[in-house]
Coordinates of C-alpha atoms and ligand atoms in Angstrom, one line a residue:
X19 CA 14.0 64.7 69.6
X20 CA 15.2 61.2 68.7
X21 CA 18.9 60.5 68.9
X22 CA 21.0 60.2 65.8
X23 CA 22.5 56.9 66.9
X24 CA 22.3 53.6 65.0
X25 CA 19.7 51.2 66.3
X26 CA 21.6 47.9 66.1
X27 CA 19.9 45.0 67.9
X28 CA 21.7 43.5 70.9
X29 CA 21.7 39.7 70.2
X30 CA 23.3 36.4 71.2
X31 CA 24.3 36.1 67.5
X32 CA 26.6 39.0 68.0
X33 CA 28.1 37.4 71.1
X34 CA 28.7 34.2 69.1
X35 CA 30.4 36.0 66.2
X36 CA 32.5 38.2 68.3
X37 CA 33.7 35.4 70.6
X38 CA 34.5 32.9 67.9
X39 CA 36.6 35.4 65.9
X40 CA 38.1 38.1 68.1
X41 CA 38.6 35.6 71.0
X42 CA 38.9 32.5 68.8
X43 CA 41.9 31.2 70.7
X44 CA 40.3 31.2 74.1
X45 CA 39.5 27.8 75.4
X46 CA 36.7 25.7 76.9
X47 CA 38.1 22.8 78.9
X48 CA 35.7 20.0 79.8
X49 CA 36.6 17.6 82.6
X50 CA 36.3 14.0 81.5
X51 CA 37.3 12.1 84.6
X52 CA 40.1 10.6 82.6
X53 CA 43.8 11.6 82.3
X54 CA 43.1 14.3 79.7
X55 CA 40.3 16.9 79.8
X56 CA 38.7 17.8 76.5
X57 CA 39.9 21.2 75.1
X58 CA 38.1 23.2 72.4
X59 CA 38.9 26.7 71.2
X60 CA 36.2 29.4 71.0
X61 CA 36.8 29.2 67.2
X62 CA 35.9 25.5 67.2
X63 CA 33.0 26.0 69.6
X64 CA 31.7 28.7 67.2
X65 CA 32.1 26.6 64.1
X66 CA 30.4 23.6 65.8
X67 CA 27.6 25.9 67.0
X68 CA 27.1 27.1 63.4
X69 CA 26.8 23.5 62.2
X70 CA 24.4 22.7 65.0
X71 CA 22.1 25.5 64.0
X72 CA 22.2 24.2 60.4
X73 CA 21.4 20.7 61.5
X74 CA 18.6 21.8 63.8
X75 CA 16.9 23.8 61.0
X76 CA 17.6 21.5 58.0
X77 CA 17.5 18.0 59.5
X78 CA 15.1 18.5 62.4
X79 CA 13.0 21.4 61.0
X80 CA 13.4 23.7 64.0
X81 CA 11.8 27.0 63.2
X82 CA 11.6 30.5 64.8
X83 CA 10.5 30.5 68.5
X84 CA 10.4 26.7 68.8
X85 CA 11.8 25.4 72.0
X86 CA 15.0 23.3 72.0
X87 CA 15.6 21.9 75.5
X88 CA 18.8 20.7 77.0
X89 CA 19.3 18.0 79.6
X90 CA 23.0 18.4 80.1
X91 CA 25.9 18.9 82.4
X92 CA 28.2 21.9 82.1
X93 CA 30.3 21.1 79.1
X94 CA 31.4 22.4 75.7
X95 CA 28.5 20.8 73.8
X96 CA 26.1 22.5 76.1
X97 CA 27.8 25.8 75.4
X98 CA 27.4 25.2 71.7
X99 CA 23.6 24.9 72.2
X100 CA 23.7 28.1 74.3
X101 CA 25.1 29.9 71.3
X102 CA 23.4 28.1 68.4
X103 CA 19.8 27.9 69.5
X104 CA 19.1 31.6 70.3
X105 CA 21.1 32.8 67.4
X106 CA 19.0 30.8 64.9
X107 CA 15.9 32.4 66.4
X108 CA 14.7 29.4 68.4
X109 CA 14.5 29.3 72.2
X110 CA 17.0 27.4 74.4
X111 CA 15.2 25.7 77.3
X112 CA 17.6 24.4 79.9
X113 CA 16.1 21.5 82.0
X114 CA 17.1 21.0 85.6
X115 CA 18.2 17.4 85.8
X116 CA 17.7 17.3 89.6
X117 CA 14.0 17.9 89.5
X118 CA 11.6 15.0 90.3
X119 CA 10.2 13.3 87.2
X120 CA 6.7 14.8 87.5
X121 CA 8.1 18.4 87.6
X122 CA 10.3 17.8 84.6
X123 CA 7.3 16.4 82.7
X124 CA 5.2 19.4 83.7
X125 CA 7.9 21.8 82.6
X126 CA 8.6 20.2 79.2
X127 CA 4.9 20.1 78.4
X128 CA 4.3 23.6 79.6
X129 CA 7.1 24.9 77.4
X130 CA 6.1 22.6 74.5
X131 CA 9.7 21.6 73.8
X132 CA 10.2 20.0 70.3
X133 CA 13.7 18.8 70.7
X134 CA 15.8 17.6 73.7
X135 CA 19.6 17.6 73.5
X136 CA 20.7 15.2 76.2
X137 CA 24.0 14.0 77.5
X138 CA 24.4 10.2 77.1
X139 CA 24.9 9.8 80.8
X140 CA 21.4 11.3 81.5
X141 CA 19.4 8.9 79.2
X142 CA 18.3 6.7 82.1
X143 CA 16.6 9.9 83.5
X144 CA 15.2 11.0 80.1
X145 CA 14.0 7.8 78.6
X146 CA 11.1 7.0 81.1
X147 CA 9.8 10.6 80.7
X148 CA 9.5 10.5 76.9
X149 CA 6.1 8.6 76.8
X150 CA 4.7 11.6 78.8
X151 CA 6.2 14.3 76.5
X152 CA 3.9 14.5 73.5
X153 CA 5.5 17.6 72.0
X154 CA 9.1 16.1 71.9
X155 CA 9.8 14.8 68.4
X156 CA 13.6 14.6 68.5
X157 CA 16.3 13.6 71.0
X158 CA 19.9 14.5 70.2
X159 CA 22.4 12.6 72.3
X160 CA 25.8 14.0 73.1
X161 CA 28.9 12.6 74.9
X162 CA 29.5 9.3 76.6
X163 CA 26.9 7.0 78.1
X164 CA 24.9 3.9 77.1
X165 CA 22.2 4.7 74.4
X166 CA 20.2 1.5 75.3
X167 CA 17.7 3.3 77.6
X168 CA 16.3 4.9 74.4
X169 CA 15.7 1.6 72.6
X170 CA 12.1 1.3 73.9
X171 CA 11.0 4.7 72.7
X172 CA 12.7 4.6 69.3
X173 CA 10.9 1.4 68.6
X174 CA 7.6 3.2 68.9
X175 CA 8.6 5.6 66.1
X176 CA 7.3 8.8 67.5
X177 CA 10.6 10.2 68.7
X178 CA 13.6 10.3 66.4
X179 CA 17.0 9.8 68.0
X180 CA 20.2 11.5 66.6
X181 CA 23.8 11.4 67.6
X182 CA 25.1 15.0 68.2
X183 CA 28.4 14.4 66.5
X184 CA 26.8 12.7 63.4
X185 CA 24.3 15.4 63.1
X186 CA 26.9 18.2 62.9
X187 CA 29.6 16.3 61.0
X188 CA 30.1 17.4 57.4
X189 CA 27.6 20.3 57.6
X190 CA 28.5 23.7 56.0
X191 CA 30.5 26.0 58.3
X192 CA 28.2 28.9 57.5
X193 CA 24.6 29.7 58.4
X194 CA 22.4 32.5 57.2
X195 CA 21.6 33.8 60.7
X196 CA 18.3 35.7 60.8
X197 CA 18.1 39.4 61.7
X198 CA 16.5 39.2 65.1
X199 CA 14.4 41.6 67.2
X200 CA 16.5 42.2 70.3
X201 CA 13.3 41.9 72.4
X202 CA 12.6 38.4 71.0
X203 CA 12.9 35.4 73.4
X204 CA 16.3 33.7 73.4
X205 CA 16.3 31.3 76.3
X206 CA 14.0 30.2 79.1
X207 CA 14.4 28.8 82.6
X208 CA 11.8 27.6 85.1
X209 CA 12.1 28.7 88.7
X210 CA 13.2 25.9 91.0
X211 CA 9.6 25.8 92.4
X212 CA 10.0 25.4 96.2
X213 CA 6.3 26.5 96.3
X214 CA 3.7 25.4 93.8
X215 CA 4.5 24.7 90.2
X216 CA 7.6 26.2 88.6
X217 CA 7.2 29.4 86.6
X218 CA 8.9 30.0 83.3
X219 CA 11.1 33.1 82.6
X220 CA 11.9 33.9 79.0
X221 CA 15.1 35.9 78.6
X222 CA 15.4 38.2 75.5
X223 CA 18.5 38.7 73.3
X224 CA 18.7 42.2 74.7
X225 CA 18.4 41.1 78.3
X226 CA 21.2 38.5 77.8
X227 CA 23.4 40.9 76.0
X228 CA 23.0 43.7 78.7
X229 CA 23.3 41.2 81.5
X230 CA 26.5 39.8 80.0
X231 CA 28.0 43.3 79.8
X232 CA 27.1 43.8 83.5
X233 CA 28.6 40.5 84.5
X234 CA 31.8 41.6 82.8
X235 CA 32.0 44.8 84.7
X236 CA 34.5 45.1 87.5
X237 CA 31.8 45.8 90.0
X238 CA 30.2 42.4 89.2
X239 CA 32.6 39.5 88.1
X240 CA 35.0 41.6 86.0
X241 CA 36.7 38.8 84.1
X242 CA 38.9 39.1 81.1
X243 CA 40.7 36.8 78.6
X244 CA 43.5 36.4 81.1
X245 CA 41.1 34.6 83.4
X246 CA 39.8 31.0 83.5
X247 CA 36.5 30.5 85.3
X248 CA 35.4 27.2 86.8
X249 CA 31.6 27.2 86.1
X250 CA 30.2 24.9 88.7
X251 CA 26.8 26.5 89.0
X252 CA 24.8 24.3 86.6
X253 CA 23.9 25.6 83.1
X254 CA 20.3 24.7 83.9
X255 CA 20.3 27.1 86.9
X256 CA 19.7 30.6 85.6
X257 CA 22.0 30.0 82.6
X258 CA 24.9 29.2 85.0
X259 CA 24.4 32.8 86.3
X260 CA 24.8 34.1 82.8
X261 CA 28.5 33.1 82.7
X262 CA 28.6 31.2 79.4
X263 CA 27.3 34.1 77.4
X264 CA 29.2 36.7 79.4
X265 CA 32.6 34.9 79.1
X266 CA 32.2 34.1 75.4
X267 CA 31.7 37.8 74.9
X268 CA 35.1 38.7 76.3
X269 CA 37.1 35.6 75.8
X270 CA 37.3 34.3 79.3
X271 CA 38.5 30.7 79.3
X272 CA 36.0 28.2 80.7
X273 CA 36.6 25.2 82.8
X274 CA 33.5 22.9 82.7
X275 CA 33.2 20.2 85.3
X276 CA 30.7 18.1 83.4
X277 CA 29.3 15.4 85.8
X278 CA 32.3 15.5 88.1
X279 CA 30.7 17.7 90.8
X280 CA 31.9 15.9 93.9
X281 CA 34.4 17.7 96.1
X282 CA 37.3 15.3 95.3
X283 CA 37.3 15.8 91.5
X284 CA 36.6 19.5 91.9
X285 CA 39.6 19.9 94.1
X286 CA 41.7 18.0 91.6
X287 CA 40.4 20.1 88.7
X288 CA 41.3 23.3 90.5
X289 CA 44.8 22.2 91.4
X290 CA 45.7 21.0 87.9
X291 CA 43.8 23.5 85.7
X292 CA 44.4 26.5 88.0
X293 CA 41.2 28.6 87.3
X294 CA 41.4 32.2 88.5
X295 CA 37.7 32.4 89.3
X296 CA 34.8 30.1 90.1
X297 CA 31.0 30.4 90.7
X298 CA 28.8 28.1 92.8
X299 CA 26.3 27.9 95.7
X300 CA 27.4 27.8 99.4
X301 CA 26.6 24.1 99.8
X302 CA 29.3 23.3 97.2
X303 CA 31.9 25.4 98.9
X304 CA 31.1 23.7 102.2
X305 CA 31.7 20.3 100.6
X306 CA 35.0 21.4 99.0
X307 CA 36.2 22.9 102.3
X308 CA 35.7 19.6 104.1
X309 CA 37.5 17.8 101.3
X310 CA 40.6 20.1 101.3
X311 CA 40.7 20.1 105.1
X312 CA 41.1 16.3 105.0
X313 CA 43.2 16.1 101.8
X314 CA 45.0 19.4 101.3
X315 CA 45.1 20.8 97.7
X316 CA 46.4 24.0 96.3
X317 CA 43.4 26.3 95.6
X318 CA 45.3 29.6 95.5
X319 CA 45.0 30.1 91.7
X320 CA 41.3 30.7 92.4
X321 CA 41.7 34.1 93.9
X322 CA 38.1 35.1 93.5
X323 CA 34.9 33.1 93.8
X324 CA 31.4 34.3 93.2
X325 CA 29.1 32.7 95.7
X326 CA 25.3 33.1 95.9
X327 CA 22.0 31.3 95.4
X328 CA 21.5 31.3 99.2
X329 CA 23.1 33.2 102.0
X330 CA 26.9 32.6 102.4
X331 CA 27.7 32.0 106.1
X332 CA 30.4 34.4 107.2
X333 CA 32.3 31.5 108.8
X334 CA 32.6 29.9 105.3
X335 CA 34.0 33.2 103.9
X336 CA 36.6 33.4 106.8
X337 CA 37.6 29.7 106.3
X338 CA 38.3 30.4 102.6
X339 CA 40.2 33.6 103.3
X340 CA 42.7 31.3 105.2
X341 CA 43.1 29.2 102.0
X342 CA 43.9 32.3 99.9
X343 CA 40.4 32.2 98.2
X344 CA 38.2 35.3 98.4
X345 CA 34.5 34.5 98.3
X346 CA 32.5 37.3 96.9
X347 CA 28.8 37.2 97.9
X348 CA 26.2 37.9 95.1
X349 CA 22.4 37.9 95.2
X350 CA 20.0 37.2 92.3
X351 CA 17.2 35.0 91.1
X352 CA 16.0 33.2 88.0
X353 CA 13.8 36.2 87.4
X354 CA 16.8 38.6 87.5
X355 CA 19.0 36.7 85.0
X356 CA 20.4 36.5 87.8
X357 CA 22.8 39.4 88.6
X358 CA 21.4 41.7 91.2
X359 CA 23.9 42.7 93.9
X360 CA 27.6 41.9 94.4
X361 CA 29.4 42.5 97.6
X362 CA 32.5 44.4 96.7
X363 CA 33.4 46.8 99.6
X364 CA 34.0 50.4 98.9
X365 CA 37.6 51.4 98.2
X366 CA 40.1 52.5 100.7
X367 CA 39.2 50.2 103.6
X368 CA 41.4 47.9 105.6
X369 CA 40.6 44.2 105.7
X370 CA 38.8 44.6 109.0
X371 CA 36.7 47.5 107.7
X372 CA 35.8 45.5 104.6
X373 CA 34.4 42.6 106.5
X374 CA 31.0 44.1 107.4
X375 CA 30.5 44.9 103.7
X376 CA 31.7 41.5 102.5
X377 CA 29.1 39.6 104.5
X378 CA 26.2 41.6 103.0
X379 CA 24.6 40.5 99.8
X380 CA 26.2 43.6 98.2
X381 CA 25.5 46.7 96.1
X382 CA 23.1 47.1 93.1
X383 CA 24.5 48.0 89.7
X384 CA 23.0 50.8 87.7
X385 CA 20.9 48.4 85.7
X386 CA 19.0 47.2 88.8
X387 CA 16.8 49.7 90.6
X388 CA 15.7 48.6 94.1
X389 CA 13.1 49.6 96.7
X390 CA 11.9 48.0 100.0
X391 CA 8.2 47.6 100.5
X392 CA 7.0 47.7 104.1
X393 CA 4.2 45.5 105.5
X394 CA 1.6 48.3 104.8
X395 CA 2.7 48.8 101.2
X396 CA 4.7 51.9 102.0
X397 CA 8.3 52.2 100.8
X398 CA 11.0 52.1 103.5
X399 CA 14.1 54.2 103.9
X400 CA 17.6 52.8 103.2
X401 CA 18.7 53.2 106.8
X402 CA 20.1 49.7 107.4
X403 CA 17.3 49.0 109.9
X404 CA 13.9 49.1 108.2
X405 CA 13.2 45.6 106.9
X406 CA 10.9 45.2 103.9
X407 CA 10.3 43.1 100.8
X408 CA 12.8 43.8 98.1
X409 CA 11.4 45.0 94.8
X410 CA 13.5 45.5 91.7
X411 CA 13.3 46.6 88.1
X412 CA 15.6 46.8 85.2
X413 CA 16.4 45.6 81.6
X414 CA 17.3 42.1 82.6
X415 CA 14.5 41.5 85.1
X416 CA 11.4 39.6 84.4
X417 CA 8.1 41.5 84.0
X418 CA 5.9 38.4 83.6
X419 CA 6.0 34.6 83.5
X420 CA 5.7 32.5 80.4
X421 CA 2.1 31.6 79.5
X422 CA 0.6 31.9 82.9
X423 CA 1.6 29.3 85.5
X424 CA -0.6 26.4 84.6
X425 CA -2.5 24.5 87.3
X426 CA -1.4 26.5 90.2
X427 CA -3.7 29.3 91.3
X428 CA -0.9 31.9 90.7
X429 CA -1.7 35.5 91.1
X430 CA 0.6 37.7 89.0
X431 CA -0.1 40.6 91.3
X432 CA 1.7 38.7 94.1
X433 CA 4.9 38.8 92.0
X434 CA 4.6 42.0 90.0
X435 CA 3.6 45.4 91.4
X436 CA 1.0 47.5 89.5
X437 CA 3.8 49.8 88.3
X438 CA 5.8 46.8 86.9
X439 CA 8.4 46.0 89.6
X440 CA 9.3 42.4 90.5
X441 CA 8.4 41.5 94.0
X442 CA 11.3 39.2 95.0
X443 CA 9.9 37.6 98.0
X444 CA 13.2 38.4 99.8
X445 CA 13.1 40.4 103.0
X446 CA 16.0 42.6 104.0
X447 CA 17.4 46.0 104.8
X448 CA 19.5 48.4 102.7
X449 CA 22.2 50.6 104.2
X450 CA 22.4 54.3 103.4
X451 CA 25.3 53.5 101.0
X452 CA 23.3 51.0 99.1
X453 CA 24.3 47.6 100.5
X454 CA 21.6 44.9 100.7
X455 CA 21.4 42.5 103.7
X456 CA 18.8 39.8 103.3
X457 CA 17.3 38.6 106.5
X458 CA 14.9 36.0 105.1
X459 CA 12.6 34.8 102.4
X460 CA 9.2 36.4 103.1
X461 CA 7.8 32.9 103.6
X462 CA 10.7 31.8 106.0
X463 CA 10.7 34.8 108.3
X464 CA 9.8 33.9 111.9
X465 CA 7.0 36.0 113.4
X466 CA 7.3 35.8 117.2
X467 CA 5.0 37.9 119.3
X468 CA 4.5 40.4 116.4
X469 CA 8.3 40.8 115.9
X470 CA 10.4 39.3 113.1
X471 CA 13.3 36.9 113.9
X472 CA 15.7 36.4 111.0
X473 CA 16.3 32.6 110.4
X474 CA 19.4 33.5 108.4
X475 CA 21.0 35.4 111.3
X476 CA 20.5 32.4 113.6
X477 CA 21.9 30.0 110.9
X478 CA 24.9 32.1 110.3
X479 CA 25.6 32.4 114.0
X480 CA 25.2 28.6 114.5
X481 CA 27.4 27.8 111.6
X482 CA 30.2 29.8 113.1
X483 CA 30.3 27.2 116.0
X484 CA 33.3 24.8 115.5
X485 CA 31.1 21.7 116.1
X486 CA 28.4 22.7 113.7
X487 CA 28.7 21.6 110.0
X488 CA 25.3 23.0 108.9
X489 CA 22.3 24.6 110.5
X490 CA 18.8 25.4 109.3
X491 CA 16.2 27.4 111.3
X492 CA 12.5 27.4 110.6
X493 CA 9.4 28.9 112.1
X494 CA 7.1 26.5 114.0
X495 CA 3.8 27.2 115.6
X496 CA 3.8 28.3 119.2
X497 CA 0.7 28.8 121.4
X498 CA 2.0 31.8 123.2
X499 CA 4.1 33.7 120.6
X500 CA 2.4 32.6 117.3
X501 CA 5.7 31.3 116.0
X502 CA 9.1 30.4 117.4
X503 CA 12.4 29.3 115.9
X504 CA 13.3 25.6 115.6
X505 CA 17.0 25.0 115.2
X506 CA 18.1 21.9 113.3
X507 CA 21.8 21.3 113.3
X508 CA 24.2 18.9 111.6
X509 CA 27.1 18.2 113.9
X510 CA 30.6 17.5 112.7
X511 CA 31.7 13.8 112.9
X512 CA 31.3 12.2 116.3
X513 CA 30.1 15.3 118.2
X514 CA 27.3 14.8 120.7
X515 CA 24.7 17.6 121.0
X516 CA 25.1 20.0 123.8
X517 CA 22.2 22.3 123.1
X518 CA 22.7 24.4 126.2
X519 CA 26.2 25.2 125.0
X520 CA 25.0 26.0 121.5
X521 CA 22.3 28.3 122.9
X522 CA 24.9 30.1 125.1
X523 CA 27.2 30.4 122.0
X524 CA 24.3 32.1 120.1
X525 CA 23.7 34.4 123.0
X526 CA 27.0 36.1 122.2
X527 CA 25.6 37.6 119.0
X528 CA 21.8 37.2 119.1
X529 CA 19.2 38.9 121.3
X530 CA 17.9 36.7 124.1
X531 CA 14.3 36.7 123.0
X532 CA 15.3 35.4 119.6
X533 CA 17.1 32.3 120.9
X534 CA 15.5 29.0 119.9
X535 CA 14.0 26.8 122.6
X536 CA 13.4 23.9 120.2
X537 CA 16.4 22.0 119.0
X538 CA 17.0 18.9 116.8
X539 CA 20.1 17.1 115.4
X540 CA 19.6 16.0 111.8
X541 CA 22.0 14.0 109.6
X542 CA 21.7 16.5 106.7
X543 CA 19.7 19.6 106.0
X544 CA 17.2 18.8 103.2
X545 CA 18.1 20.6 100.0
X546 CA 16.2 21.7 96.9
X547 CA 17.2 20.7 93.4
X548 CA 19.7 23.6 93.2
X549 CA 21.2 23.0 96.6
X550 CA 19.3 25.5 98.8
X551 CA 17.9 24.6 102.2
X552 CA 14.5 23.2 101.7
X553 CA 12.7 24.6 104.7
X554 CA 9.3 23.4 103.5
X555 CA 10.6 19.8 104.1
X556 CA 11.9 20.7 107.6
X557 CA 8.5 22.3 108.6
X558 CA 6.7 19.2 107.3
X559 CA 9.1 16.8 109.2
X560 CA 8.4 18.8 112.4
X561 CA 4.6 18.9 111.8
X562 CA 4.6 15.1 111.3
X563 CA 6.6 14.5 114.4
X564 CA 9.6 13.1 112.5
X565 CA 12.2 15.1 114.3
X566 CA 13.5 14.3 117.8
X567 CA 13.0 17.8 119.3
X568 CA 14.6 18.7 122.6
X569 CA 13.4 21.8 124.6
X570 CA 16.2 23.8 126.1
Ligands
AMP26 P1 16.6 31.0 92.2 O1 15.6 31.6 91.3 O2 16.5 29.5 92.3 O3 18.0 31.3 91.8 O4 16.4 31.5 93.7 C1 16.4 32.9 94.0 C2 16.4 33.1 95.5 O5 17.6 32.6 96.1 C3 16.4 34.5 95.9 O6 15.1 35.1 95.8 C4 16.9 34.4 97.3 O7 15.9 34.0 98.2 C5 17.9 33.3 97.2 N1 19.3 33.9 97.1 C6 20.0 34.1 96.0 N2 21.2 34.6 96.3 C7 21.2 34.8 97.6 C8 22.2 35.3 98.5 N3 23.4 35.8 98.2 N4 21.8 35.4 99.8 C9 20.6 35.0 100.3 N5 19.7 34.4 99.5 C10 20.0 34.4 98.1

């Protein structure tokens, strides 16, 4: 029997209309670096998004399914593109402005973007790429920044350049939004590509709508129109973890840092605008902590912070506890929209009892089914001990990549199981009450004498040492054991390395056979374009003899 319920599509258009009317007075504040930030109500954002859709269709000829890319910071104009482009039936493609030029060129060509909306301050990055982007016909420039870098390409006539404000000015405040299939593509992101070429994930209207509802549930981020969220995680990184759509849906005020992502302006933003929530990767919170330790600022408005993208060192969580800021660990990936787990402890526990739950990656919501695949392909029990590769499925999880993966010999079966689950490449354990603890990326795990050593456990233990600012541990070849850990550490100002002491410190919490013999001090841990430890680079530095390694 079929149900008797209405079959109304779940679309971004619905989020746009609802947010701009019911929550019309909620605000988007964009930091300008000057004395006054720029403030726009949801009603204004919605009206401007409507005009943008009209301009893209009528002036630029953007049709259904065509890709409109953005090369932008987190700001109100970018939010307008987030709402307008999917709602008009086109595909929003957010470009990662930290990628090397060759990868950006590869991605734009693979997606066949027709339009790029770019912030003025990013034109020096975009202009030299344009001759290599044959599908791009229009560049729309928004916000401050010198337009001169585009002069050379406009002279050639292939690419037309528009000013965002001029394009939307005077346009009708209405648009005949199409009736969309909820399964149609709405937005796309490419994975950050630490191995091989990036792979494109195309989110549907339905997946964005359902993911937004999940993000707004108490077990995930649980924000309401009484909150203001500081969205530091870039809008080009998994749609800023889905926050712009989720918050527009329920009227959460947004504080957008634009290009002011350094610790000092962030600290100032938090003290003056008093957000109640924020979201960013651990590296960023490390930087902010160093800043406020040196120049104290009041961060206490920001009672809750969602932290993820890489493992959050427990020491960082403890340091923020002291500042009255609770970091809440979450796990996800580009392929999962990204909300997977969130580490809210069960109810009724004391602070001490909560701690072991808080440092896990967290619990899965109903929309994300999980299983652990063992090395032999068997599925492992949730006993908190059996480590396997995490596989997930659900309505906001990718089931394929966009248009194959180009030049790279990519085998879909490596990423998707025959019964349609996503193989995450993350290795971990799940406790009997459903809490996930990741011990490694499958490719980063250290296989020593047939046993696994968790690089993440070693890093977390090292980063709890008062002299250590950052630590990354990688597997290096070893004649006797196959692989052994190499510990690279960044020491706090002026400290001289005492490896024996560090090793002894580790022995307090790590089994003796897992302790690294190889040590090196580095000035900084190499990071990927989205701020994760780039272990590929460390392994290469080691292989090429660039690190000064001490045996202890
Ligand atoms: P991306 O697609 O760039 O967001 O990268 C996703 C990957 O980041 C995951 O597969 C994990 O390896 C890693 N990751 C994300 N969140 C966490 C977390 N809370 N703890 C550890 N690793 C994480």
